[in-house]
Coordinates of C-alpha atoms in Angstrom, one line a residue:
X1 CA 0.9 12.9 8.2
X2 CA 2.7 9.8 8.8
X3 CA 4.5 7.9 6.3
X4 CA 4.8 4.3 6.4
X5 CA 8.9 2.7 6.5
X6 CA 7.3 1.6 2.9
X7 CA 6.5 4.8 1.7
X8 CA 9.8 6.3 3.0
X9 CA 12.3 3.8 1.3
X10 CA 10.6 4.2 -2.2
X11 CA 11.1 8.2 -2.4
X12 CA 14.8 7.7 -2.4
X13 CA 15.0 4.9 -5.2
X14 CA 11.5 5.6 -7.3
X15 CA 11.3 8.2 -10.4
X16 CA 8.5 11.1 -9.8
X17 CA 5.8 9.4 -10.7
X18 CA 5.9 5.9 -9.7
X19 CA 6.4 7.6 -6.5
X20 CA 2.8 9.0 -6.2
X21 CA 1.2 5.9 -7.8
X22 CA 3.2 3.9 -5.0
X23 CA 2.7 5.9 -2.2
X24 CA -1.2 6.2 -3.1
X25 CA -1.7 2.8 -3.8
X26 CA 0.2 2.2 0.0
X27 CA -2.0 4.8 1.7
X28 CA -5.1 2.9 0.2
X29 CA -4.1 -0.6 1.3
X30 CA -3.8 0.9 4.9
X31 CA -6.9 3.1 4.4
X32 CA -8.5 -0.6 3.8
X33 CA -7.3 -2.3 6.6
X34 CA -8.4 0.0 8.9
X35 CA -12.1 -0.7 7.3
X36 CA -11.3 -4.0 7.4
X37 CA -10.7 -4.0 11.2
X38 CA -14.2 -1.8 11.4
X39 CA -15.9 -5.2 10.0
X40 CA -13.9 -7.6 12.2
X41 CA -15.4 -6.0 15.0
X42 CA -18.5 -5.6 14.1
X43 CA -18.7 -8.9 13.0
X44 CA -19.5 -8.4 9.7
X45 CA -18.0 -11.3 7.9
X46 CA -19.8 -11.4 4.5
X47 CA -18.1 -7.5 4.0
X48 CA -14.8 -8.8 5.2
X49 CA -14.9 -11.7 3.0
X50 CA -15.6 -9.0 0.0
X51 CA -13.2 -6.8 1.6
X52 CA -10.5 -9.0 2.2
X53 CA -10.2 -10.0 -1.7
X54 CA -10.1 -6.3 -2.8
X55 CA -7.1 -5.7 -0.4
X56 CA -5.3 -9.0 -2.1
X57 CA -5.8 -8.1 -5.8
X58 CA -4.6 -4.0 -4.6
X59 CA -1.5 -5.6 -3.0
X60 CA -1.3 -7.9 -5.8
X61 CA -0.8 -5.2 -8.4
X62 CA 1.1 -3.4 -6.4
X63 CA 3.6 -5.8 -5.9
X64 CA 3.5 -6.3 -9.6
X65 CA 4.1 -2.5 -10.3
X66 CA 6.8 -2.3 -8.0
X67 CA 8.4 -4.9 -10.0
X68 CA 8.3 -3.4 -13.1
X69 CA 9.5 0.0 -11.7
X70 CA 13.2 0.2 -12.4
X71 CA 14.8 1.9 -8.8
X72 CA 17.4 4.5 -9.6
X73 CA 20.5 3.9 -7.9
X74 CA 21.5 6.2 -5.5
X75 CA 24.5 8.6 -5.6
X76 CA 27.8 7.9 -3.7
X77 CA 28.5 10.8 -1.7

């Protein structure tokens, strides 16, 4: 499976956990796009107005939970 440059960059500098929540709530925002672009081409612009909004608040929070996620610095080698 491919893993966004996203999902890659927070593995390194996230604790355990915050990891999964962030690289879920990243796969689900993409997963949603992709449904998104269904709608755009089929036209379908009552769902993509609906759709649209649940991608903002979903990006929204996770912007907010990256936030409040201290990183952990990274060792010197």
């Amino acid at each position: 499976m491919r893993q966004s440059h996203f999902d890659k960059g927070f593995k390194r500098k996230r604790p355990g956990a915050a990891n999964e929540t962030i690289s879920t709530d990243i796969k689900n925002l993409e997963d949603s796009l992709k449904e998104l672009q269904v709608q755009i081409d089929r036209e379908d612009y009552l769902t993509i107005a609906f759709k649209a909004g649940e991608i903002r608040s979903k990006a929204s929070e996770l912007s907010t939970l990256l936030k409040q996620t201290p990183a952990i610095p990274e060792k010197k080698k």
